[in-house]
Coordinates of C-alpha atoms and ligand atoms in Angstrom, one line a residue:
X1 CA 42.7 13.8 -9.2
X2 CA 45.4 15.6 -11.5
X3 CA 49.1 14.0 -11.3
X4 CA 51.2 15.5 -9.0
X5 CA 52.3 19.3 -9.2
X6 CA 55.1 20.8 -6.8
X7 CA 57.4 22.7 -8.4
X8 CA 58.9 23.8 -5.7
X9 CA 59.8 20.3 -4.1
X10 CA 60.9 18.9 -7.7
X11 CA 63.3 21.9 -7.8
X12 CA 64.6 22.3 -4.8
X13 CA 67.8 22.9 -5.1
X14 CA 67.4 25.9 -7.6
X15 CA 65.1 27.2 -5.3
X16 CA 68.0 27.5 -2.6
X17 CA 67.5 30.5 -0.1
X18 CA 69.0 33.7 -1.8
X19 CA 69.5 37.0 -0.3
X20 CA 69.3 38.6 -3.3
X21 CA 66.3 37.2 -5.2
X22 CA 64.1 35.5 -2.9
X23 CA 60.8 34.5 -5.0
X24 CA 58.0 34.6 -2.1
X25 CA 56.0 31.7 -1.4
X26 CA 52.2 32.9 -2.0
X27 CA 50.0 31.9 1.2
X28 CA 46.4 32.1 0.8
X29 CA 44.3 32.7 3.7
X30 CA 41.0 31.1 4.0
X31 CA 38.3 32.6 6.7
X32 CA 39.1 35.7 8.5
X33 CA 37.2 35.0 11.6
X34 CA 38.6 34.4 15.5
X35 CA 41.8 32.4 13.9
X36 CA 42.3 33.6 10.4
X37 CA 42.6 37.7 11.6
X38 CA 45.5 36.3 14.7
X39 CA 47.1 34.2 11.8
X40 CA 47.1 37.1 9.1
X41 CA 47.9 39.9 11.3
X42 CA 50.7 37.2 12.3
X43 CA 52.5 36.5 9.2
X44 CA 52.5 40.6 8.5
X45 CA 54.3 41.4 11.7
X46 CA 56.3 38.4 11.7
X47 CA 57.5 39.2 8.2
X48 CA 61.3 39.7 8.5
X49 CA 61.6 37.0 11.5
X50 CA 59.3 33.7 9.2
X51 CA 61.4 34.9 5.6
X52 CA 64.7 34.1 7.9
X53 CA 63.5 31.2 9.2
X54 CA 61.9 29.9 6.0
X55 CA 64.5 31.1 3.6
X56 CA 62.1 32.8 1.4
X57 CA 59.8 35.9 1.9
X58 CA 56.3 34.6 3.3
X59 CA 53.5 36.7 0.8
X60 CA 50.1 37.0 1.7
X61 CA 48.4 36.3 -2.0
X62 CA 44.7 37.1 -0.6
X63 CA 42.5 36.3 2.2
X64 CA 39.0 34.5 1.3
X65 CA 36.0 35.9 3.1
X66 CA 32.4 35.1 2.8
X67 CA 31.9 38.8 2.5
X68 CA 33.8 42.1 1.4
X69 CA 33.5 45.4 2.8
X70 CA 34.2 44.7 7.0
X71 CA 37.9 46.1 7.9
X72 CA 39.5 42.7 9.2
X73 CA 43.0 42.6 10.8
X74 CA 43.7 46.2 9.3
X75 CA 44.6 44.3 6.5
X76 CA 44.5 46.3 3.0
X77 CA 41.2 46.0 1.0
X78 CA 42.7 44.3 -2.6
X79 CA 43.6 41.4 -0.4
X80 CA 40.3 40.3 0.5
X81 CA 38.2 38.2 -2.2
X82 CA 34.6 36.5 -1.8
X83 CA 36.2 33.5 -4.9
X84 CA 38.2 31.0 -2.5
X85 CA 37.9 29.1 -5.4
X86 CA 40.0 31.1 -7.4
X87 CA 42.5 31.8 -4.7
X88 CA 43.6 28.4 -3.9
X89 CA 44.7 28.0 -7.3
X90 CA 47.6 30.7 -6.7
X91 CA 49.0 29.6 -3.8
X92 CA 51.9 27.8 -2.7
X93 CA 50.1 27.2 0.2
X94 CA 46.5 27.6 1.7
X95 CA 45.8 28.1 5.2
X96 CA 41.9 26.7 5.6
X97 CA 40.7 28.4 8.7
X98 CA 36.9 28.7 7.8
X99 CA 35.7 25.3 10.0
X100 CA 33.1 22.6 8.9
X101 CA 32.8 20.4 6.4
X102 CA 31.5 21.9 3.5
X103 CA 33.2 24.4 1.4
X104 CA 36.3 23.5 3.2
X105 CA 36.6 19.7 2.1
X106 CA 36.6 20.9 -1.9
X107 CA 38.9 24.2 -1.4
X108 CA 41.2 22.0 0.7
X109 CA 40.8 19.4 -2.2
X110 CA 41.2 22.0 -4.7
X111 CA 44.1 23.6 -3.3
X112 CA 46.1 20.5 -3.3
X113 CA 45.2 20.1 -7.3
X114 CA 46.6 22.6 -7.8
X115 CA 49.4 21.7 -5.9
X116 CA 49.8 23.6 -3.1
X117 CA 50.7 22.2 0.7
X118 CA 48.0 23.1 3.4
X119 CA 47.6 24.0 7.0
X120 CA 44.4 23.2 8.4
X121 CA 42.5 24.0 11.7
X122 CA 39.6 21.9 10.9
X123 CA 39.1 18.8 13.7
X124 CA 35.6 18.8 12.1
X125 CA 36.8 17.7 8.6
X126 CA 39.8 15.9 9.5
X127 CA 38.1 13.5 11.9
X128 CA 35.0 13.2 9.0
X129 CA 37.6 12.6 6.5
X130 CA 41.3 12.8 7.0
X131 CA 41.9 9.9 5.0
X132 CA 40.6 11.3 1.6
X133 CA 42.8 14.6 2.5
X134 CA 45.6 12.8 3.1
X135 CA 45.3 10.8 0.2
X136 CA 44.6 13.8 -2.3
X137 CA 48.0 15.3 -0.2
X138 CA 49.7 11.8 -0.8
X139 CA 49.1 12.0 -4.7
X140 CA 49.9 15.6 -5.4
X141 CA 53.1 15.3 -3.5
X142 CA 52.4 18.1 -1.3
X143 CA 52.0 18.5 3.0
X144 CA 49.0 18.4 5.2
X145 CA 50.1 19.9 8.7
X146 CA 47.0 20.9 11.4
X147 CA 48.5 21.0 14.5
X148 CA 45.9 23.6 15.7
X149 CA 43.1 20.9 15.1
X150 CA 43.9 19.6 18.6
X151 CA 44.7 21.5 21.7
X152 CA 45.3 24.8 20.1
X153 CA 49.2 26.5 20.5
X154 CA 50.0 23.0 22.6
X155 CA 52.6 21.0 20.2
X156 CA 51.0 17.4 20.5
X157 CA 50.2 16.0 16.6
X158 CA 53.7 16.5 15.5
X159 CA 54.8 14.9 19.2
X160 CA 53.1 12.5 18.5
X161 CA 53.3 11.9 14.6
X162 CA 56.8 12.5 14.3
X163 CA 58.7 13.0 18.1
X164 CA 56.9 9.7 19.2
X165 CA 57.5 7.5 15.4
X166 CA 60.0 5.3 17.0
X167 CA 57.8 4.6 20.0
X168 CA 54.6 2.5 21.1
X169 CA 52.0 5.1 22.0
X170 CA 49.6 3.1 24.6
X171 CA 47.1 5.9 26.3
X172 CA 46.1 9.3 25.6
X173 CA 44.4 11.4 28.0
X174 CA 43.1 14.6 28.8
X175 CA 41.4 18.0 28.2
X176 CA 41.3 18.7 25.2
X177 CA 37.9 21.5 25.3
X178 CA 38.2 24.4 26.6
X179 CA 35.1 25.8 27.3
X180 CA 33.8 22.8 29.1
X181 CA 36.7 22.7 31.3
X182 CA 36.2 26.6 31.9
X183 CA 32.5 25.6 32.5
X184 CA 33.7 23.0 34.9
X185 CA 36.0 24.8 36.5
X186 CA 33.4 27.7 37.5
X187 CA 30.6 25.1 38.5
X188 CA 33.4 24.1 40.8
X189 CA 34.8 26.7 42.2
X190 CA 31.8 29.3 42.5
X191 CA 29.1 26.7 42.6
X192 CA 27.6 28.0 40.2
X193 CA 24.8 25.6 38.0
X194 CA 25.4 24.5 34.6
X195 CA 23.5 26.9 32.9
X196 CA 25.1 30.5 34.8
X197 CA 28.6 28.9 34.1
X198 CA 27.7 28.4 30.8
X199 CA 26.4 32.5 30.7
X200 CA 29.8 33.5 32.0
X201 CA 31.8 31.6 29.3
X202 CA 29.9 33.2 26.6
X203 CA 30.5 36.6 28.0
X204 CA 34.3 35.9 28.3
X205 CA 34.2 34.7 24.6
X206 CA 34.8 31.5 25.3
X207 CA 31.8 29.7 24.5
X208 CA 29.9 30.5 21.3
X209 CA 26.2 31.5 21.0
X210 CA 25.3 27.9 20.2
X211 CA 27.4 26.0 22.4
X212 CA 26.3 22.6 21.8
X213 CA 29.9 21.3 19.7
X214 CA 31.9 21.8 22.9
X215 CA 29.3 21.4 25.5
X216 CA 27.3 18.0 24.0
X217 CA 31.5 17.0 23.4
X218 CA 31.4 17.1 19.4
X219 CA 34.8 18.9 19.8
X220 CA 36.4 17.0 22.1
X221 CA 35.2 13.6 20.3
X222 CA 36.7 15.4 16.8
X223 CA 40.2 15.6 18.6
X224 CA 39.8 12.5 20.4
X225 CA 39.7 10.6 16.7
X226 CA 42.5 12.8 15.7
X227 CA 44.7 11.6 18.7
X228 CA 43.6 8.1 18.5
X229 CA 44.4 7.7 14.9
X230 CA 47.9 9.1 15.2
X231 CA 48.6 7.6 18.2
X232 CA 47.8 4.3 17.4
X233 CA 48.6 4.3 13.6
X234 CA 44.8 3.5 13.1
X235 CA 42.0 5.2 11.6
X236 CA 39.1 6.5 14.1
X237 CA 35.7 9.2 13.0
X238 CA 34.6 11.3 15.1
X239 CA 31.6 9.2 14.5
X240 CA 33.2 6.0 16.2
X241 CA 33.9 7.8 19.7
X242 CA 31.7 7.2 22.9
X243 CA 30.8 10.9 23.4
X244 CA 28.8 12.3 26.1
X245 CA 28.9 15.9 27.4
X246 CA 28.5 18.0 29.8
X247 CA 24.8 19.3 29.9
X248 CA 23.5 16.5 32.4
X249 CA 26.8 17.5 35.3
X250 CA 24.8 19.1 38.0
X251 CA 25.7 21.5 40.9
X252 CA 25.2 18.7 43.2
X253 CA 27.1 16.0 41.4
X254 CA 30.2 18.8 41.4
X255 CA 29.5 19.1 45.1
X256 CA 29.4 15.6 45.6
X257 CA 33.0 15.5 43.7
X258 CA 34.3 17.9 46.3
X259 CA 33.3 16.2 49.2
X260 CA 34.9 13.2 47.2
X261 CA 38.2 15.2 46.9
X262 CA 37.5 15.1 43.2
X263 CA 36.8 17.5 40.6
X264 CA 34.7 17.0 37.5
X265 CA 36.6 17.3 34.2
X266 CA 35.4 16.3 30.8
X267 CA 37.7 13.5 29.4
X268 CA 39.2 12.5 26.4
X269 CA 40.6 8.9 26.7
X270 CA 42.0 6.7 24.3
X271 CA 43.4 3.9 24.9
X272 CA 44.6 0.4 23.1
X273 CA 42.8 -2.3 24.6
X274 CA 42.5 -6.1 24.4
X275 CA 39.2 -8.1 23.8
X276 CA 38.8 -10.3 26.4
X277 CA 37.7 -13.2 24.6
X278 CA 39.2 -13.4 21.0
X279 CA 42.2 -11.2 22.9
X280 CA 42.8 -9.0 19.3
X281 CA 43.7 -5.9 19.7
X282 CA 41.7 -2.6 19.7
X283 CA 41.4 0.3 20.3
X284 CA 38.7 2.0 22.9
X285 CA 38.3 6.1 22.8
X286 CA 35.8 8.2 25.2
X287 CA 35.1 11.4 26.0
X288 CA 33.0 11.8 29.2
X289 CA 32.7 13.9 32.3
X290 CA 34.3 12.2 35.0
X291 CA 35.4 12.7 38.5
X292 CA 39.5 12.6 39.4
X293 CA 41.1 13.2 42.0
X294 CA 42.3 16.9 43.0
X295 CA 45.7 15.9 43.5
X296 CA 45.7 14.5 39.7
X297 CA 47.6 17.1 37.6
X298 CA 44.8 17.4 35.3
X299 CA 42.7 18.9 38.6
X300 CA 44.8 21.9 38.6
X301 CA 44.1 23.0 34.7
X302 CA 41.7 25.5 35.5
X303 CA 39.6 27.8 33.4
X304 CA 40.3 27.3 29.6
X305 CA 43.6 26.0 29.4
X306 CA 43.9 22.3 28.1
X307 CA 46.3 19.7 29.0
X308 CA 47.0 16.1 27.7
X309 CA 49.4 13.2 28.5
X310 CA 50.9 10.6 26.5
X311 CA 51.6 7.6 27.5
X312 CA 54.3 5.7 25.6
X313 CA 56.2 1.9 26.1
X314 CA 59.8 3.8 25.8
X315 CA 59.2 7.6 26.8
X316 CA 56.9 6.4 30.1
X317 CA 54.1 9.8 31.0
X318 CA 54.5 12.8 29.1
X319 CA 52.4 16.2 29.6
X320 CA 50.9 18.7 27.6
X321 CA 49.7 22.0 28.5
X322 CA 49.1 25.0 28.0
X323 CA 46.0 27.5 25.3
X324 CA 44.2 25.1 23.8
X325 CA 42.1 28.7 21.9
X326 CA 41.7 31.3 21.0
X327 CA 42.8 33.6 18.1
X328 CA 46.7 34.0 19.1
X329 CA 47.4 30.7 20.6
X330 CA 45.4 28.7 18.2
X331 CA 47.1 31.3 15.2
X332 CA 50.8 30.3 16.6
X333 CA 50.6 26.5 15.6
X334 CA 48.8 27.5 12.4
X335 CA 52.1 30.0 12.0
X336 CA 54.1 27.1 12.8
X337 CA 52.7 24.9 10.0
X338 CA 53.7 27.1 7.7
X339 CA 56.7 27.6 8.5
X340 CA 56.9 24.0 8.1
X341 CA 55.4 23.0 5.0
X342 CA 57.3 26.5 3.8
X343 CA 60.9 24.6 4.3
X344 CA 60.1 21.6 2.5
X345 CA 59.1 24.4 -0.2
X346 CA 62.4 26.1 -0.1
X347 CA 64.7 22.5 0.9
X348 CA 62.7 20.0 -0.8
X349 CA 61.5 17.5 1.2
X350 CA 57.7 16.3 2.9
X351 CA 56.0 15.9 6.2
X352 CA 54.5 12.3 7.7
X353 CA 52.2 11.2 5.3
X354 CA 49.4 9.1 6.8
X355 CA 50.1 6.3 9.1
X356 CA 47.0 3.6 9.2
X357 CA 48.6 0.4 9.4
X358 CA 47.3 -0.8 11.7
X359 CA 43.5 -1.1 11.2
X360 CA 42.7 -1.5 14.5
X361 CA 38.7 -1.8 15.4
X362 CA 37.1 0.3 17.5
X363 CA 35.5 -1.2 21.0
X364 CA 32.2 -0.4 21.8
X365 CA 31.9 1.7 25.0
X366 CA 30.8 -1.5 27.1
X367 CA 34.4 -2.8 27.2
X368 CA 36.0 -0.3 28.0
X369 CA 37.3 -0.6 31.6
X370 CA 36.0 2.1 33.8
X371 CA 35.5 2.9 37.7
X372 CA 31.7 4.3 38.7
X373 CA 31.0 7.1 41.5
X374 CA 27.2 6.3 42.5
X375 CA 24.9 8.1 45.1
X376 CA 21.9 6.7 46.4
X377 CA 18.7 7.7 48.1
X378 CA 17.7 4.9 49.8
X379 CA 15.2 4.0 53.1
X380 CA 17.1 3.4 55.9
X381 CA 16.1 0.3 57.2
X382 CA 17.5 -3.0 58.0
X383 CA 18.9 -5.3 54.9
X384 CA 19.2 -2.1 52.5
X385 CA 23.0 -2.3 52.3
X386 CA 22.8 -6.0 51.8
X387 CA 20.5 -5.5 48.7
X388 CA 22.5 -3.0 47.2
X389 CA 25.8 -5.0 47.4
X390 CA 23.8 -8.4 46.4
X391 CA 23.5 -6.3 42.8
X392 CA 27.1 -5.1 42.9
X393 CA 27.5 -9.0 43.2
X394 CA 25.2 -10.4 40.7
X395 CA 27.1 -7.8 38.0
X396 CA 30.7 -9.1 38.7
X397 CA 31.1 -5.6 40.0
X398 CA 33.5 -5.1 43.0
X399 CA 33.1 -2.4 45.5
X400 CA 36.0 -0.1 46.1
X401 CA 34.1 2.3 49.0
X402 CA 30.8 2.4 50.7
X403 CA 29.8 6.0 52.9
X404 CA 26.8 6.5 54.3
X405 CA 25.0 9.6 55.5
X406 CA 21.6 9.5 57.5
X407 CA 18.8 11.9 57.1
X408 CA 16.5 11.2 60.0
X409 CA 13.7 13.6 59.0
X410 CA 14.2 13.5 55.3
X411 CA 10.7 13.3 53.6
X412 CA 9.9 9.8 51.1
X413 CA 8.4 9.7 48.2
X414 CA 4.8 10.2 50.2
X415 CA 6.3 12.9 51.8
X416 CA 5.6 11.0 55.1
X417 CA 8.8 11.3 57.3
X418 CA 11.0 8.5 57.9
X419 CA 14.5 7.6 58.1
X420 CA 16.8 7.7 54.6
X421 CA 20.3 8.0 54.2
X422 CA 22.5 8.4 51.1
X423 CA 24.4 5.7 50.3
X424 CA 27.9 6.7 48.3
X425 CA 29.8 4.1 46.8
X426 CA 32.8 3.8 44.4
X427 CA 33.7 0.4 42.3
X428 CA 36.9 -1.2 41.5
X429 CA 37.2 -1.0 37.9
X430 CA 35.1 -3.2 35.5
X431 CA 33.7 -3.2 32.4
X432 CA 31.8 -0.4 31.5
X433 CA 28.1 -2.8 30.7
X434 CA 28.9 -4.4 33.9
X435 CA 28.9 -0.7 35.4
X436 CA 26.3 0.8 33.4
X437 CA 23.5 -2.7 33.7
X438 CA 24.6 -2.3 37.5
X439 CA 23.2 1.4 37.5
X440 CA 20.3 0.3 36.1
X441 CA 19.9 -2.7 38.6
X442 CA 19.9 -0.5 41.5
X443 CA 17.4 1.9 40.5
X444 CA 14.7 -0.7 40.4
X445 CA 15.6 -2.0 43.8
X446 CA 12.7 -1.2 46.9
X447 CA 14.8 0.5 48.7
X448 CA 16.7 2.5 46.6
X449 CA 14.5 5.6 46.1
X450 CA 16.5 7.0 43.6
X451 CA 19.8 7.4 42.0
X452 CA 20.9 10.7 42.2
X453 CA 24.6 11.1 41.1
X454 CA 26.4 8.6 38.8
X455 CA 29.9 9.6 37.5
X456 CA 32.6 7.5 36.1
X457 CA 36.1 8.1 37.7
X458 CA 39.7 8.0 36.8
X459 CA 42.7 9.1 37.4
X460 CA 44.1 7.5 40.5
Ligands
NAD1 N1 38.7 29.6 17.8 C1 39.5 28.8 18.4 O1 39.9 28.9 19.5 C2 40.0 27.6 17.6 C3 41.0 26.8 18.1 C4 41.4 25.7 17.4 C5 40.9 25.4 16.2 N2 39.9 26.2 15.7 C6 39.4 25.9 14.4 O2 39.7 26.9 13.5 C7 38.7 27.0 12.5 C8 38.2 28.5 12.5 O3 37.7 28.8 13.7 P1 37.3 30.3 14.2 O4 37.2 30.2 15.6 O5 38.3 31.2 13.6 O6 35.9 30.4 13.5 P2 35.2 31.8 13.0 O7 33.8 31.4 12.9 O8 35.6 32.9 13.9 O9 35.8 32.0 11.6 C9 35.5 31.3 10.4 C10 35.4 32.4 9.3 O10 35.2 31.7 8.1 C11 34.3 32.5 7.3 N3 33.7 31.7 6.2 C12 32.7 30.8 6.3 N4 32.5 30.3 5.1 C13 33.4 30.9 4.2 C14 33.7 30.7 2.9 N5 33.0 29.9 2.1 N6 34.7 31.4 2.4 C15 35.4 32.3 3.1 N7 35.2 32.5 4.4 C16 34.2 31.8 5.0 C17 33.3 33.0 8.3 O11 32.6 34.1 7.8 C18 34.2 33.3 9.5 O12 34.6 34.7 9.5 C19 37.7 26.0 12.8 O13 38.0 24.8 12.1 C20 37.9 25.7 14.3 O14 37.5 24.5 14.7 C21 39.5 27.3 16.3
HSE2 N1 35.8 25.4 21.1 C1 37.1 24.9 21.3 C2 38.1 25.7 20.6 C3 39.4 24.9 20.3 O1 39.2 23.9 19.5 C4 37.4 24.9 22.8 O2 36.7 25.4 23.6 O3 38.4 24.3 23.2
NA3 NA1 48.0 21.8 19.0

């Protein structure tokens, strides 16, 4: 790693906003796809309007693409160049908007040799390796802003890392995907299965040919590390988040939601937690499809719109909400960076650096305190509902609500007829191997002829 190399912050006051003779800060552009065309087309048409607010003249030095020779952004041609390599090294700051790991670890890397502050987009990278950024940031002197990484145009990292500094940030929660919540929100109000919902976001542009980040909950568990490691002045991977998607939500367990007065949602949760034995401190952070409650204000984000609260000792419940995509939205907190990282350019001056004090571990899923939604087929027949409960029992589990519906002519498993019923029930909240072994308790009972439908639940 070279010593560091800003210029612009060691001589700040020379390089005091002048009407005269501004001297343009150079921003390169990495990528030039879905976010990098909003953000370039941006900064030209915001030209007059960011130099103001900057104090210097925002110039775009280039734009790296993997190939020339496609009209992008009606940008002119001598901007584009296939060496991003090159590019980062005349740049007073780089805008990485290409995604992934790998090239945009080294340019990032690069770029902050070289000295320049950077924006970034990339949950990917930063919840793989933040810390390595930050530190390369740390020792060059320069800024690391990426408030797009989460939730889009929705200000919540610098809410969090700066607004919230003075407070004790003890829950996050929300949507934080959304394609899955656009998925979710068809399969719920249309009925529609998995799959067709899943056709219909593609065709909107919302989810990609290959939808498996958002819909297995790679992206959501990328932004949930992100949150929990700023929130809780810890350091969480992507790779230490209790992830599961959305691919296994049927019709029926969304129907089953509704006659619940629920809706499905997939979750991000983190939360500081306790261990119940050696009582240290924690951390626990989930994403999951679960059901909450329709008069929850995170049933009514509908379609692809994202929404997150913060809980904090001092500031109580706070809400976000509002595009977490897309090219303009996701382009506006990327514009917003820069601006940012610009100022301390022009004024001297740097961003948070990274806040890890804390070391908190991370608790496996099994602690984590969570409320069940099970449906069962079972025989209806005298003792049934005493054998189920015994298992509730036997886990330390408590039960919340028991329904029952009867099927008199529904066929068994021998397709003889004779009398089954569905048995619905919802827990108090326990620990989530409690849950989980419970599940798995049931489903070897007689009666119980199968589970069909378990969700976690939250919200109330
Ligand atoms: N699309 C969104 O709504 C959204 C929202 C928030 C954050 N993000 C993040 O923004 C980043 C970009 O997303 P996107 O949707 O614009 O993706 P995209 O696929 O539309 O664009 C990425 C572009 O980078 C180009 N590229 C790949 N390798 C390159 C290289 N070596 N040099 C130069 N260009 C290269 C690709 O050709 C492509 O045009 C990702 O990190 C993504 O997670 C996207
Ligand atoms: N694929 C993501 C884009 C924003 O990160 C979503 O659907 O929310
Ligand atoms: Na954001």
């Amino acid at each position: 790693m070279s010593a560091p190399v800003n210029p612009q912050v060691q001589t700040s006051a020379a390089a005091a906003p002048s009407a005269t003779s501004p001297t343009p800060l150079r921003v390169a552009l990495l990528g030039c796809g879905v976010v990098g065309s909003s953000v370039a087309r941006l900064l030209l048409s915001n030209r007059e309007a960011l130099a103001a607010r900057v104090g210097r003249p925002l110039e775009l030095a280039g734009v790296a693409v993997r190939r020339l020779g496609r009209d992008r952004a009606d940008l002119p041609a001598h901007l584009f160049t296939t060496d991003a390599e090159e590019l980062v090294t005349r740049a007073d700051v780089v805008v990485e908007v290409i995604g992934g790991i790998e090239p945009a670890r080294s340019l990032i890397l690069r770029a902050i040799e070289h000295g320049a502050s950077v924006v970034t987009a990339n949950k990917a990278l930063l919840a793989e390796d933040g810390p390595t950024l930050y530190a390369a940031a740390d020792a060059a002197g320069v800024d690391l802003y990426y408030e797009a990484s989460v939730a889009g145009a929705i200000p919540l990292l610098r809410p969090i890392r700066e607004s919230l500094a003075g407070d004790d940030v003890r829950r996050v929660l929300g949507i934080v995907n959304g394609t899955t919540n656009y998925v979710l929100d068809k399969m719920d109000s249309t009925g529609a299965g998995f799959s067709e919902a899943v056709a219909q976001a593609q065709a909107l542009g919302y989810a990609e040919a290959d939808p498996t980040a958002d819909v297995e909950g790679f992206d959501a568990a990328a932004k949930a590390a992100i949150l929990a490691s700023l929130g809780f002045h810890t350091r969480v991977r992507a790779a230490d988040v209790h992830r599961e998607g959305i691919t296994e939500v049927s019709a029926a367990d969304v129907a089953a939601a509704a006659e619940m007065g629920c809706v499905v949602k997939l979750l991000a949760i983190c939360e500081l937690a306790t261990d119940p034995e050696s009582g240290a401190a924690g951390v626990s952070v989930r994403v999951h499809p679960a059901m909450i409650p329709r008069t929850h204000p995170l049933a009514g984000v509908r379609e692809a719109f994202n929404a997150v609260f913060v809980e904090a000792d001092a500031a109580g419940q706070l809400m976000f909400y509002g595009p977490g995509a897309g090219g303009d939205p996701t382009a506006s907190a990327v514009l917003g960076d820069v601006v940012a990282v610009a100022r301390h350019r022009v004024v001297g001056g740097l961003g948070p650096r990274e806040s890890a004090y804390a070391e908190l571990p991370v608790f496996p899923m099994g602690r984590a305190v969570t409320r069940y939604y099970i449906s069962l087929d079972v025989a209806d027949r005298p003792g049934v509902l005493a054998a189920v409960a015994t298992v509730f029992a036997d886990h330390g589990v408590s039960i919340q609500q028991v329904r029952q519906v009867v099927h008199e002519t529904d066929p068994d498993r021998e397709g003889t007829r004779s009398p089954g019923a569905e048995l619905i029930i919802v827990t108090h909240a326990a620990p989530d191997a409690a849950l989980s072994a419970t599940v798995g308790a049931l489903a070897n009972l007689d009666a119980v002829r199968g589970v069909t439908s378990v969700m976690r639940v939250e919200g109330d």
